[in-house]
Coordinates of C-alpha atoms in Angstrom, one line a residue:
M18 CA -0.1 -0.1 0.1
T19 CA 1.3 3.4 -0.6
R20 CA -0.2 6.0 0.7
T21 CA -1.7 5.8 3.9
S22 CA -4.5 6.8 5.9
R23 CA -4.4 9.3 9.8
A24 CA -8.1 9.1 9.9
N25 CA -7.5 6.0 12.3
P26 CA -4.2 5.0 13.7
R27 CA -5.4 2.8 16.0
R28 CA -6.8 0.4 13.3
W29 CA -3.6 0.6 11.4
R30 CA -1.6 -0.3 15.0
L31 CA -3.9 -3.2 15.6
L32 CA -3.8 -4.5 12.3
V33 CA 0.6 -3.9 12.4
A34 CA 0.8 -5.9 15.5
A35 CA -1.9 -8.9 14.3
S36 CA 0.1 -9.1 11.2
L37 CA 3.4 -9.3 12.3
F38 CA 2.9 -11.6 15.7
A39 CA 1.7 -13.6 13.1
L40 CA 4.8 -13.4 10.9
V41 CA 6.7 -14.1 13.4
A42 CA 5.8 -16.7 15.0
A43 CA 5.5 -18.7 11.7
P44 CA 8.4 -21.1 10.9
L45 CA 10.4 -21.3 8.8
S46 CA 9.2 -23.4 6.6
A47 CA 6.4 -21.8 6.2
T48 CA 7.1 -18.0 5.7
G49 CA 11.3 -18.4 5.5
S50 CA 13.2 -16.0 7.3
V51 CA 12.3 -12.4 6.8
A52 CA 15.3 -10.8 8.1
A53 CA 17.6 -13.7 6.3
A54 CA 16.0 -12.9 2.8
E55 CA 16.8 -9.2 3.4
S56 CA 20.1 -10.0 4.0
M57 CA 21.1 -12.2 1.7
A58 CA 21.1 -11.0 -2.7
G59 CA 21.7 -14.8 -3.1
G60 CA 20.0 -18.0 -3.5
E61 CA 19.4 -21.1 -1.1
A62 CA 22.5 -22.0 1.1
E63 CA 24.1 -25.1 -1.3
S64 CA 24.8 -27.8 2.3
T65 CA 22.4 -30.1 2.8
D66 CA 23.3 -30.4 6.4
P67 CA 20.4 -27.5 8.6
L68 CA 22.2 -26.3 10.7
V69 CA 25.3 -25.3 8.6
A70 CA 22.6 -24.3 5.9
L71 CA 20.6 -21.5 8.4
S72 CA 24.3 -20.8 9.6
E73 CA 25.4 -20.2 6.4
E74 CA 22.1 -18.0 5.5
V75 CA 22.5 -15.7 8.6
S76 CA 26.0 -15.4 8.2
P77 CA 25.7 -12.0 6.4
H78 CA 23.5 -10.4 8.9
S79 CA 24.9 -7.0 10.2
A80 CA 24.2 -5.6 13.9
A81 CA 23.7 -2.1 12.6
D82 CA 20.4 -3.3 11.1
F83 CA 18.7 -4.6 14.1
T84 CA 17.7 -3.8 17.6
A85 CA 19.8 -4.1 19.5
G86 CA 18.0 -6.2 21.7
S87 CA 17.4 -8.6 19.5
W88 CA 21.0 -9.0 17.7
A89 CA 22.1 -9.5 21.0
S90 CA 19.8 -12.9 21.4
F91 CA 20.7 -13.9 17.8
A92 CA 24.3 -13.6 18.0
S93 CA 24.1 -15.7 21.4
A94 CA 22.6 -18.2 19.0
R95 CA 24.3 -18.0 16.0
D96 CA 27.9 -17.8 18.3
A97 CA 26.5 -21.7 19.5
A98 CA 25.6 -22.8 16.5
V99 CA 29.1 -22.2 14.9
Q100 CA 30.9 -23.6 18.0
L101 CA 28.8 -26.7 18.1
I102 CA 29.1 -27.1 13.8
E103 CA 33.2 -26.4 14.4
Q104 CA 33.0 -29.8 17.0
E105 CA 34.1 -32.9 15.8
E106 CA 31.8 -34.9 17.7
T107 CA 28.1 -34.2 18.2
T108 CA 24.7 -35.6 18.6
A109 CA 21.6 -35.4 16.0
A110 CA 19.7 -34.0 18.7
E111 CA 22.2 -31.3 19.8
R112 CA 22.3 -30.1 16.3
T113 CA 18.4 -30.2 15.6
E114 CA 18.4 -28.0 19.4
A115 CA 20.8 -25.1 18.3
R116 CA 18.9 -25.1 14.6
A117 CA 15.9 -24.3 16.9
A118 CA 17.0 -22.0 19.0
L119 CA 19.1 -20.1 15.8
Q120 CA 15.8 -20.4 14.0
E121 CA 13.4 -18.6 16.6
A122 CA 16.7 -15.8 17.2
T123 CA 16.6 -15.5 13.6
D124 CA 12.7 -15.1 13.3
D125 CA 12.8 -12.7 16.4
L126 CA 15.6 -10.2 15.1
V127 CA 13.8 -7.0 14.8
M128 CA 15.3 -5.2 11.5
V129 CA 15.2 -1.2 11.2
R130 CA 17.6 -0.6 8.5
G131 CA 14.6 0.9 6.9
L132 CA 13.6 3.4 9.6
T133 CA 17.0 4.8 9.8
T134 CA 17.3 5.1 6.4
L135 CA 14.4 7.0 6.1
V136 CA 15.5 8.8 9.4
A137 CA 18.3 10.2 8.0
D138 CA 16.9 11.1 4.9
Y139 CA 13.9 13.6 6.3
E140 CA 16.5 15.0 8.9
T141 CA 17.6 17.2 5.7
R142 CA 14.7 18.4 5.1
V143 CA 14.0 22.2 6.6
P144 CA 11.3 23.7 8.4
T145 CA 10.5 27.2 6.9
D146 CA 10.5 25.4 3.6
Y147 CA 7.3 24.1 4.5
T148 CA 3.8 25.4 6.3
T149 CA 3.8 25.3 9.7
A150 CA 0.6 23.5 10.2
T151 CA 2.1 20.2 8.2
W152 CA 5.5 20.6 9.9
S153 CA 4.3 20.1 12.9
P154 CA 3.0 17.0 12.3
F155 CA 5.8 16.0 10.5
A156 CA 8.1 17.5 13.1
E157 CA 6.7 14.8 15.8
A158 CA 6.9 12.1 13.4
L159 CA 10.2 12.5 12.9
T160 CA 10.8 12.5 16.6
T161 CA 9.0 9.7 17.2
A162 CA 10.7 7.7 14.3
A163 CA 14.2 8.5 15.1
D164 CA 13.3 7.3 18.7
V165 CA 11.5 3.7 17.8
A166 CA 15.0 3.5 15.7
G167 CA 17.3 3.6 18.9
D168 CA 15.3 1.6 20.7
P169 CA 17.0 -1.0 21.7
S170 CA 13.8 -3.4 22.4
A171 CA 11.3 -2.5 19.8
T172 CA 9.2 -4.4 18.5
S173 CA 8.4 -4.9 14.5
S174 CA 5.3 -3.5 15.1
E175 CA 6.1 -0.5 16.6
V176 CA 9.3 0.0 13.7
A177 CA 6.1 -1.0 11.0
A178 CA 4.0 1.9 12.4
A179 CA 6.9 4.3 12.9
K180 CA 8.1 3.8 9.5
T181 CA 4.1 4.5 8.1
D182 CA 3.7 7.1 10.5
L183 CA 6.3 9.2 9.2
Q184 CA 6.0 8.4 5.5
T185 CA 2.2 10.1 6.3
A186 CA 3.1 13.0 7.7
A187 CA 5.9 13.5 4.9
S188 CA 3.7 12.8 2.3
E189 CA 0.8 15.6 3.7
L190 CA 4.2 18.1 3.6
E191 CA 3.0 21.6 1.8
P192 CA 6.0 23.4 0.1
L193 CA 5.7 27.2 0.1
Q194 CA 6.7 27.5 -2.8
G195 CA 7.8 25.1 -6.3
S196 CA 9.0 26.3 -9.0
F197 CA 8.6 24.6 -12.9
E198 CA 10.9 22.8 -14.2
T199 CA 11.3 20.8 -17.7
I200 CA 10.8 17.9 -19.1
T201 CA 12.2 17.5 -23.1
N202 CA 10.6 14.6 -25.0
D203 CA 12.3 13.2 -27.7
T204 CA 15.9 12.9 -25.8
F205 CA 17.7 10.3 -23.9
W206 CA 17.2 11.0 -20.3
N207 CA 20.1 11.6 -17.8
D208 CA 20.0 11.3 -13.9
T209 CA 21.5 14.3 -11.7
D210 CA 24.8 13.5 -12.1
G211 CA 24.7 13.3 -15.9
N212 CA 24.4 9.6 -16.4
P213 CA 21.7 7.9 -18.9
I214 CA 18.4 7.1 -17.4
Y215 CA 17.8 3.5 -18.3
S216 CA 14.1 2.6 -17.3
Q217 CA 11.0 0.8 -19.3
G218 CA 7.9 -0.3 -18.5
G219 CA 8.1 0.7 -14.4
G220 CA 6.2 3.0 -12.6
V221 CA 6.9 5.9 -10.8
F222 CA 5.5 5.9 -6.5
K223 CA 4.7 8.1 -4.0
F224 CA 6.6 7.4 -0.9
G225 CA 6.0 10.4 2.0
D226 CA 7.6 13.5 0.2
T227 CA 9.8 11.5 -2.4
Y228 CA 8.8 10.4 -5.6
Y229 CA 10.5 6.8 -6.6
W230 CA 11.2 5.6 -10.3
Y231 CA 11.9 1.9 -11.0
G232 CA 11.9 -0.1 -14.1
V233 CA 13.9 -2.0 -16.1
H234 CA 17.0 -1.5 -18.0
Y235 CA 17.4 -3.6 -21.0
R236 CA 20.9 -4.2 -22.2
G237 CA 19.6 -2.9 -25.6
A238 CA 19.2 0.2 -24.6
E239 CA 22.4 0.6 -23.9
S240 CA 23.1 0.0 -28.0
Y241 CA 20.8 1.8 -28.6
R242 CA 21.5 5.2 -27.1
E243 CA 25.2 4.9 -28.4
D244 CA 23.5 4.1 -31.9
P245 CA 20.4 5.1 -32.7
S246 CA 20.8 3.5 -36.8
R247 CA 18.7 0.3 -36.2
K248 CA 16.8 -1.7 -33.5
Y249 CA 18.3 -4.7 -30.8
D250 CA 15.4 -6.8 -30.1
D251 CA 17.6 -9.4 -30.0
Q252 CA 19.2 -7.6 -26.6
V253 CA 15.9 -8.2 -24.0
S254 CA 18.4 -9.1 -21.6
F255 CA 17.5 -8.0 -18.0
V256 CA 20.7 -6.1 -16.5
S257 CA 18.9 -4.9 -13.7
I258 CA 15.9 -2.9 -11.7
P259 CA 17.3 0.8 -11.1
V260 CA 15.6 3.2 -8.9
Y261 CA 15.8 6.7 -8.8
S262 CA 14.2 9.9 -6.6
S263 CA 13.1 13.2 -7.4
Q264 CA 11.3 16.1 -5.3
D265 CA 9.9 17.6 -8.8
L266 CA 9.2 14.2 -11.4
V267 CA 11.8 16.4 -13.9
N268 CA 15.0 15.7 -11.7
W269 CA 15.8 12.7 -11.2
T270 CA 18.9 10.7 -8.6
F271 CA 20.0 7.5 -8.8
E272 CA 19.7 5.4 -5.8
N273 CA 20.5 2.6 -6.5
D274 CA 19.7 -1.0 -8.6
V275 CA 16.8 -2.6 -6.2
A276 CA 17.9 -5.8 -8.2
T277 CA 20.3 -7.5 -10.6
T278 CA 20.7 -10.7 -12.4
A279 CA 22.2 -11.6 -9.2
T280 CA 19.0 -11.3 -7.2
G281 CA 18.4 -14.5 -5.2
L282 CA 15.1 -16.8 -6.2
G283 CA 14.9 -18.1 -2.4
D284 CA 13.0 -21.2 -2.7
L285 CA 13.1 -21.4 -6.7
G286 CA 16.8 -21.7 -6.7
G287 CA 18.9 -19.5 -9.0
D288 CA 18.6 -15.7 -9.8
L289 CA 16.9 -13.3 -11.7
G290 CA 19.8 -14.0 -14.3
D291 CA 18.7 -17.2 -15.3
A292 CA 15.2 -15.8 -16.0
G293 CA 13.6 -15.3 -19.7
W294 CA 12.1 -12.2 -19.2
V295 CA 12.1 -9.5 -16.6
G296 CA 9.4 -6.7 -16.9
R297 CA 6.5 -5.0 -16.4
L298 CA 6.6 -4.1 -12.6
G299 CA 5.6 -1.6 -9.8
V300 CA 6.3 -1.1 -6.0
S301 CA 3.9 -1.1 -2.9
Y302 CA 4.2 0.3 0.6
N303 CA 2.4 -2.7 3.1
E304 CA 1.9 -0.8 6.5
N305 CA 1.3 -4.4 8.1
T306 CA 4.8 -5.3 7.2
G307 CA 6.2 -2.5 7.1
K308 CA 8.2 -3.6 3.7
Y309 CA 7.9 -2.2 -0.1
V310 CA 6.9 -5.2 -2.4
L311 CA 7.8 -4.9 -6.4
P312 CA 5.8 -7.1 -8.2
V313 CA 7.8 -7.8 -11.5
Q314 CA 7.0 -10.1 -14.4
M315 CA 9.0 -13.4 -14.7
W316 CA 9.5 -16.1 -17.6
H317 CA 11.9 -18.3 -15.7
P318 CA 12.7 -21.6 -18.2
A319 CA 11.9 -23.7 -14.9
H320 CA 9.1 -22.2 -13.7
D321 CA 7.4 -21.4 -16.5
H322 CA 5.3 -17.5 -16.6
G323 CA 4.6 -15.5 -13.2
V324 CA 4.1 -12.5 -11.0
L325 CA 7.6 -12.6 -8.7
F326 CA 7.3 -10.4 -5.7
L327 CA 10.1 -9.0 -4.4
Q328 CA 10.8 -6.7 -1.0
G329 CA 12.8 -4.6 0.0
D330 CA 12.7 -2.5 3.9
S331 CA 13.3 0.9 1.8
P332 CA 12.4 2.7 -0.9
T333 CA 16.2 2.0 -2.2
G334 CA 17.6 -0.7 -0.7
D335 CA 18.2 -4.1 -2.1
F336 CA 15.1 -6.3 -2.7
V337 CA 15.2 -10.0 -2.2
F338 CA 12.5 -13.0 -2.6
G339 CA 9.0 -12.7 -1.4
N340 CA 7.2 -15.0 -3.6
F341 CA 6.5 -15.9 -6.9
Q342 CA 2.7 -17.0 -7.9
T343 CA 2.0 -18.4 -11.2
Q344 CA -1.5 -17.7 -12.2
V345 CA -3.7 -15.6 -10.6
Q346 CA -7.3 -17.1 -10.1
N347 CA -9.6 -16.0 -12.4
S348 CA -7.2 -15.1 -14.9
P349 CA -7.2 -18.4 -18.5
T350 CA -3.6 -18.1 -18.6
T351 CA -0.1 -18.2 -15.9
G352 CA 1.5 -14.9 -15.8
T353 CA -0.2 -12.0 -17.1
G354 CA 0.2 -9.5 -20.2
D355 CA 1.2 -6.6 -19.3
Q356 CA 0.7 -5.2 -16.1
T357 CA 0.9 -2.3 -13.7
V358 CA 0.5 -1.3 -9.9
F359 CA -1.9 1.1 -9.2
T360 CA -3.0 2.3 -5.2
D361 CA -5.9 3.9 -4.6
E362 CA -6.6 7.0 -2.6
D363 CA -7.4 4.5 0.8
G364 CA -4.1 3.4 0.3
Q365 CA -5.0 -0.7 -1.6
D366 CA -3.1 -1.7 -4.0
Y367 CA -3.9 -3.5 -7.2
L368 CA -2.9 -5.3 -9.6
I369 CA -3.8 -4.3 -13.3
F370 CA -3.3 -6.5 -16.5
S371 CA -4.5 -9.0 -19.2
N372 CA -4.0 -12.5 -19.9
R373 CA -0.8 -13.9 -21.3
E374 CA -2.2 -15.7 -24.7
G375 CA -4.8 -13.3 -26.3
R376 CA -4.7 -10.5 -24.2
S377 CA -8.1 -9.9 -24.4
R378 CA -9.1 -9.8 -21.2
A379 CA -8.2 -6.5 -18.6
F380 CA -8.6 -7.8 -15.0
V381 CA -8.4 -5.2 -11.8
S382 CA -6.4 -8.1 -8.8
K383 CA -6.1 -6.8 -4.8
L384 CA -2.3 -7.7 -3.2
S385 CA -3.3 -9.1 -0.4
A386 CA -3.8 -6.8 2.9
S387 CA -1.4 -9.1 4.7
D388 CA 1.8 -8.5 2.9
S389 CA 1.5 -7.5 -0.9
L390 CA 3.2 -10.5 -1.6
S391 CA 0.3 -12.3 -3.8
A392 CA -2.4 -10.8 -5.7
E393 CA -6.1 -12.5 -5.1
P394 CA -8.7 -13.7 -7.8
A395 CA -8.7 -11.2 -10.3
V396 CA -12.0 -9.3 -11.8
E397 CA -12.3 -8.9 -15.3
V398 CA -13.6 -5.7 -16.0
G399 CA -13.1 -5.4 -19.7
Y400 CA -12.7 -7.1 -22.6
N401 CA -11.5 -6.8 -26.7
A402 CA -11.0 -9.5 -28.8
D403 CA -7.9 -7.7 -30.6
G404 CA -5.7 -7.7 -27.5
R405 CA -4.8 -4.8 -25.7
E406 CA -1.4 -4.8 -24.2
G407 CA 0.8 -2.0 -21.8
N408 CA -2.2 -2.1 -19.1
A409 CA -2.4 0.6 -16.6
M410 CA -4.5 2.7 -14.3
F411 CA -5.4 6.2 -13.2
K412 CA -8.3 7.9 -10.9
L413 CA -9.6 11.6 -11.4
D414 CA -12.2 13.0 -10.1
G415 CA -13.5 10.4 -8.5
S416 CA -13.1 7.9 -11.5
Y417 CA -11.3 5.2 -12.5
Y418 CA -9.4 4.9 -16.0
L419 CA -7.9 2.2 -17.4
A420 CA -6.1 2.4 -20.4
A421 CA -4.4 0.3 -22.7
S422 CA -2.8 -0.2 -26.2
D423 CA -2.7 -1.9 -29.1
L424 CA -1.5 -5.5 -29.9
H425 CA 1.6 -4.1 -31.7
G426 CA 5.1 -5.7 -29.7
W427 CA 7.7 -2.6 -29.5
N428 CA 5.1 -0.5 -31.2
S429 CA 3.3 2.6 -31.0
S430 CA -0.7 2.9 -31.1
V431 CA -3.5 4.6 -29.0
N432 CA -4.6 4.9 -25.7
H433 CA -7.6 2.9 -25.6
V434 CA -9.3 3.3 -22.6
I435 CA -12.4 1.9 -20.2
E436 CA -13.9 4.4 -17.3
S437 CA -15.8 2.9 -14.3
T438 CA -19.5 4.1 -13.8
T439 CA -19.3 3.5 -10.5
D440 CA -17.0 4.0 -7.5
D441 CA -16.2 0.6 -7.3
I442 CA -12.4 0.3 -8.8
Q443 CA -13.9 -3.7 -9.6
G444 CA -17.3 -3.1 -10.8
D445 CA -18.9 -1.9 -14.2
Y446 CA -17.1 0.3 -17.0
S447 CA -17.7 2.1 -19.8
D448 CA -17.2 0.3 -23.3
E449 CA -13.6 1.5 -24.7
Y450 CA -12.9 4.5 -26.3
T451 CA -9.6 6.1 -27.9
L452 CA -8.7 8.8 -25.2
P453 CA -8.6 12.0 -27.1
G454 CA -5.6 13.7 -28.5
T455 CA -3.0 10.2 -28.8
E456 CA -4.6 9.7 -32.2
M457 CA -2.4 12.3 -34.0
D458 CA 1.0 10.6 -33.6
Y459 CA 0.1 7.3 -31.6
S460 CA 0.1 8.6 -27.9
H461 CA 3.3 11.4 -29.2
V462 CA 4.8 7.2 -30.2
T463 CA 4.5 5.5 -27.3
Q464 CA 2.4 2.8 -25.6
T465 CA 1.0 2.9 -22.6
G466 CA 3.6 3.1 -20.0
F467 CA 2.2 3.9 -16.3
F468 CA 0.4 7.0 -14.7
V469 CA 1.3 9.4 -11.8
T470 CA -1.8 11.6 -10.4
V471 CA 0.2 14.6 -8.8
E472 CA -2.4 16.5 -6.1
G473 CA -1.2 19.6 -6.2
T474 CA -2.0 23.1 -4.3
E475 CA -3.5 24.7 -7.4
Q476 CA -4.7 21.6 -9.9
D477 CA -4.2 17.7 -10.1
T478 CA -2.9 16.6 -13.1
V479 CA -2.5 13.3 -14.3
L480 CA 0.9 12.9 -15.7
Y481 CA 1.4 10.0 -18.8
A482 CA 4.6 8.2 -18.7
G483 CA 5.1 6.7 -22.1
D484 CA 7.0 3.8 -22.9
R485 CA 9.2 4.3 -26.3
W486 CA 10.5 1.0 -27.1
A487 CA 12.8 1.4 -29.7
D488 CA 15.5 0.0 -28.7
F489 CA 13.5 -2.9 -30.1
A490 CA 11.4 -1.2 -32.5
W491 CA 13.6 2.0 -33.8
N492 CA 10.8 4.5 -33.5
G493 CA 12.8 7.6 -32.4
I494 CA 14.5 9.2 -29.6
G495 CA 14.6 8.1 -26.6
Y496 CA 12.7 5.9 -24.1
N497 CA 10.9 7.8 -21.8
Q498 CA 7.9 10.5 -23.4
W499 CA 5.9 12.2 -20.4
M500 CA 2.8 14.7 -21.4
P501 CA 0.1 15.4 -19.2
I502 CA -3.7 14.6 -19.4
D503 CA -6.0 17.0 -18.0
Q504 CA -10.1 17.3 -18.6
D505 CA -11.6 19.9 -20.3
E506 CA -14.2 22.0 -19.7
A507 CA -17.1 19.2 -20.8
G508 CA -14.3 16.7 -18.1
E509 CA -13.5 15.0 -20.6
L510 CA -9.9 13.9 -20.9
Q511 CA -8.1 15.4 -23.0
F512 CA -3.9 14.4 -24.0
H513 CA -1.3 16.7 -24.7
S514 CA 1.2 15.9 -26.7
M515 CA 4.7 18.0 -26.8
S516 CA 7.9 17.6 -27.3
Q517 CA 8.5 20.3 -24.3
W518 CA 6.7 21.1 -21.5
Q519 CA 6.7 22.4 -18.2
F520 CA 5.3 21.7 -14.7
N521 CA 5.1 22.4 -10.9
A522 CA 4.8 19.3 -9.6
A523 CA 4.2 21.5 -5.6
T524 CA 1.1 23.5 -7.7
G525 CA 0.2 20.9 -10.6
Q526 CA 0.3 23.2 -13.0
W527 CA 1.8 22.7 -16.7
R528 CA 2.3 24.7 -18.9
V529 CA 3.7 24.9 -22.9
G530 CA 7.5 25.1 -23.2
P531 CA 9.5 27.4 -25.0
Q532 CA 11.4 24.7 -27.3
N533 CA 8.1 23.2 -28.1
N534 CA 8.2 21.8 -31.6
Y535 CA 3.6 22.3 -32.5
I536 CA 3.8 19.1 -35.4
L537 CA 2.4 16.0 -34.7
N538 CA 4.5 13.0 -35.7
P539 CA 7.0 14.9 -37.5
D540 CA 9.6 12.1 -37.9
F541 CA 6.9 10.1 -39.5
Q542 CA 7.9 7.4 -36.5
A543 CA 4.1 6.4 -35.3
D544 CA 3.3 4.0 -38.5
R545 CA 5.0 0.7 -37.7
I546 CA 4.9 -0.1 -41.3
I547 CA 4.8 1.4 -44.6
V548 CA 1.4 3.4 -45.1
S549 CA 0.0 5.6 -48.0
D550 CA -2.3 7.4 -45.0
L551 CA 0.3 8.5 -42.3
T552 CA -1.0 9.1 -38.7
G553 CA -1.6 12.8 -38.0
W554 CA -1.7 13.6 -41.4
T555 CA -4.3 14.3 -44.4
N556 CA -3.4 13.4 -48.0
T557 CA -3.9 16.2 -50.6
G558 CA -3.8 14.5 -53.2
G559 CA -0.9 12.6 -55.7
S560 CA 1.2 10.0 -54.1
V561 CA 1.9 10.2 -50.3
T562 CA 4.1 7.0 -48.5
N563 CA 6.4 6.4 -45.7
V564 CA 9.6 5.3 -46.8
E565 CA 12.4 3.6 -45.0
G566 CA 15.7 5.5 -44.4
G567 CA 15.2 9.2 -42.4
A568 CA 17.3 11.7 -42.3
N569 CA 20.0 11.2 -39.2
A570 CA 20.1 7.6 -39.8
S571 CA 16.1 7.1 -38.6
R572 CA 13.5 4.7 -39.4
F573 CA 11.3 6.8 -41.5
A574 CA 11.1 9.4 -43.9
L575 CA 8.1 11.5 -45.7
R576 CA 7.7 11.3 -49.4
V577 CA 4.9 13.1 -51.2
S578 CA 5.0 13.1 -55.2
G579 CA 1.9 15.2 -57.2
G580 CA 0.7 16.3 -54.4
G581 CA 0.9 16.2 -50.4
T582 CA -0.1 15.8 -47.0
Q583 CA -1.5 18.7 -44.6
Q584 CA -2.0 18.7 -40.7
E585 CA -3.9 21.1 -38.8
I586 CA -2.6 22.0 -35.0
D587 CA -3.2 25.1 -33.1
V588 CA -0.9 27.4 -32.0
P589 CA -0.3 30.4 -29.9
E590 CA 0.4 34.2 -31.1
G591 CA 3.9 34.9 -32.1
A592 CA 7.1 34.6 -34.4
Y593 CA 7.6 31.2 -35.7
A594 CA 11.0 29.2 -36.6
L595 CA 9.9 25.8 -39.7
S596 CA 12.9 24.1 -40.6
L597 CA 13.4 20.5 -41.9
S598 CA 15.7 18.0 -43.6
A599 CA 14.6 17.0 -47.2
R600 CA 16.2 15.5 -50.1
G601 CA 15.4 14.3 -53.8
E602 CA 13.3 16.4 -56.1
A603 CA 12.1 20.0 -55.3
G604 CA 9.5 20.4 -53.0
E605 CA 7.3 23.5 -50.5
V606 CA 6.3 23.2 -47.4
V607 CA 3.3 25.8 -46.4
V608 CA 2.3 27.0 -43.1
T609 CA -1.0 28.6 -43.4
D610 CA -2.1 31.0 -40.3
A611 CA -5.6 31.5 -39.2
D612 CA -5.9 34.3 -41.8
G613 CA -5.7 32.2 -44.5
N614 CA -1.8 33.6 -45.2
D615 CA 0.8 31.4 -46.5
N616 CA 4.3 31.0 -45.6
V617 CA 6.3 29.5 -47.7
L618 CA 9.7 27.3 -47.4
E619 CA 10.9 26.8 -51.1
V620 CA 13.0 23.6 -51.0
P621 CA 15.5 22.8 -53.6
S622 CA 16.2 19.1 -55.5
S623 CA 18.9 17.5 -53.6
G624 CA 20.9 14.3 -53.8
D625 CA 21.7 14.1 -49.6
W626 CA 19.7 15.3 -46.8
S627 CA 19.7 19.0 -46.6
E628 CA 18.7 21.3 -43.8
H629 CA 16.4 24.2 -45.1
E630 CA 15.1 26.8 -42.3
L631 CA 12.0 29.7 -42.8
T632 CA 12.2 32.0 -39.7
G633 CA 9.8 35.5 -38.7
I634 CA 7.1 33.2 -39.4
E635 CA 4.0 35.8 -38.0
L636 CA 1.0 33.3 -36.5
P637 CA -1.6 35.2 -34.9
A638 CA -3.5 33.0 -32.2
G639 CA -5.7 29.3 -33.9
P640 CA -5.4 27.2 -36.3
V641 CA -2.8 26.6 -38.4
T642 CA -2.9 24.2 -41.3
V643 CA 1.3 22.8 -42.7
T644 CA 1.3 21.2 -45.5
V645 CA 4.0 19.1 -47.5
R646 CA 3.6 19.5 -51.2
S647 CA 5.5 18.6 -54.6
S648 CA 4.2 19.5 -58.5
G649 CA 6.8 16.7 -59.4
S650 CA 6.8 12.5 -60.0
G651 CA 9.9 12.1 -58.8
G652 CA 9.9 12.2 -54.9
F653 CA 10.1 15.0 -52.7
T654 CA 11.0 13.9 -49.5
V655 CA 10.9 15.1 -46.0
D656 CA 12.0 14.5 -42.7
G657 CA 12.2 15.9 -38.8
L658 CA 9.8 18.4 -39.1
S659 CA 9.8 21.3 -36.5
L660 CA 7.5 24.6 -36.0
V661 CA 8.6 26.0 -32.9
Q662 CA 8.3 29.8 -31.7
Q663 CA 11.3 31.7 -31.5
T664 CA 11.9 33.9 -28.2
G665 CA 14.3 37.1 -27.4

């Protein structure tokens, strides 16, 4: 559960205590050692001697990660076990007794590593940056959390409750001011240290006052970034699951690889490096256990398709094996088609997914409230015989929206949406419709990735985080394309496709960026195959097609002969610059304003790609038509069209 409620803290504390009592009391054979799993990234111990195996399993434990009281009992039992192992002659009864004592001490360990990490982070907050009304309860929760983290006799339930209360108070901190930060799409993104961001098929989740972005780093992402002149669909190998943190959803700091190829698979044996596929994930916070749980698709040649559940003690720490669920009840197939995690306002977490084979059915499944390590029986909320992928959900003004893309593999499409008709997330939904704004350039040449709902001081904004699988589809530059979604005056959703925009995460407000390209599908990458009617463009006669071999080694370009194609867009008043790349016979690109005035860029014939620009185009606010045309039959080929407002 990602968000927490302060409405009934006593109820939550009772639930925490009951759940953790059951967890601590359970034997290792039933639940495994949570403390051992949290401290080990590898697989099972190799020894077949139960005492030796357990001793090896717990050997990496560090005193700094646990309360002093629980560590003292554990250290005593561990040392006694080691001494017994080193003796040449021991009885079976002695070894059984020693193992039982060590197991009990291990199960009784109280981990404070995650709470200590959170306290250290939140102690860097400055009270003058926030309103007094929200700082006071936060400061109180921080003091309590620090006391619990340093209490040698703190219980697991007290640690989980302190962590939950601290994050709840932090999530309610209200900054005195925010700033507009710039999001530039159609680029490869870097973190705050200037290193490449590799994060696909994941999600952004807010724990406390901080956003955490989890995704998968694939080998092909490195190759495509280095040379984006071809696709690398033979490099879909898993590297890691990185996590980045941010206060503003724009500037991202790399924190850790929470899972790698060396992450062990617990009772399954082996590690993630043995998996044939790892992808499509989300993260939830469970108040009962105080753990962060990461469900991710996994196909393993020895274990079929399924949902792998990893868990960690902090948002940025190492995650370890929790569970592997091969099939969610009521889904007709093992595994999932595509999946994301959605957290409702009451803190309940859900797995949003389709069935793996055919992907025709959309499901909503609760993650278990006790520990979030399994998905409960799913409820089917949508159906489309053609299949859908990239399933993801957001909530706006009390309605749930489940969005998905066409079943096009790595390629882009419009966003298909079904909308709840009641206030029940697992209730009835509307018929499917196209998300307005995504049809002009196939969702800015992306698949549905995930959504982030920002509750700002001025307005709520839904951030659409599209996945552009360019490394495997060769359909543009950059892997992450983020755009705002809002509602028009009639309450209808509207997707805003922009190459650059600015966002204020504190207020929730957004605006068009100064370098935004107003032309949609300007690189002609939206269509995954050769077509005669390009997405976002309307033919005016003659021969029109996309052709392979674009400028700057891109995949596609536009070619017109004896006619042309055009696009109508809306622009604000101002002076604009039109630019493009062209080759082949001569042609022209015309910008016609709302008053019918033409601004013509004449392009001469050229055997190779050449750059062309027309500046100082004065346009009134309103509709503008951009036309690409040629009277000849030899083919006028253009790529990289751009209409950007001039500044200064």
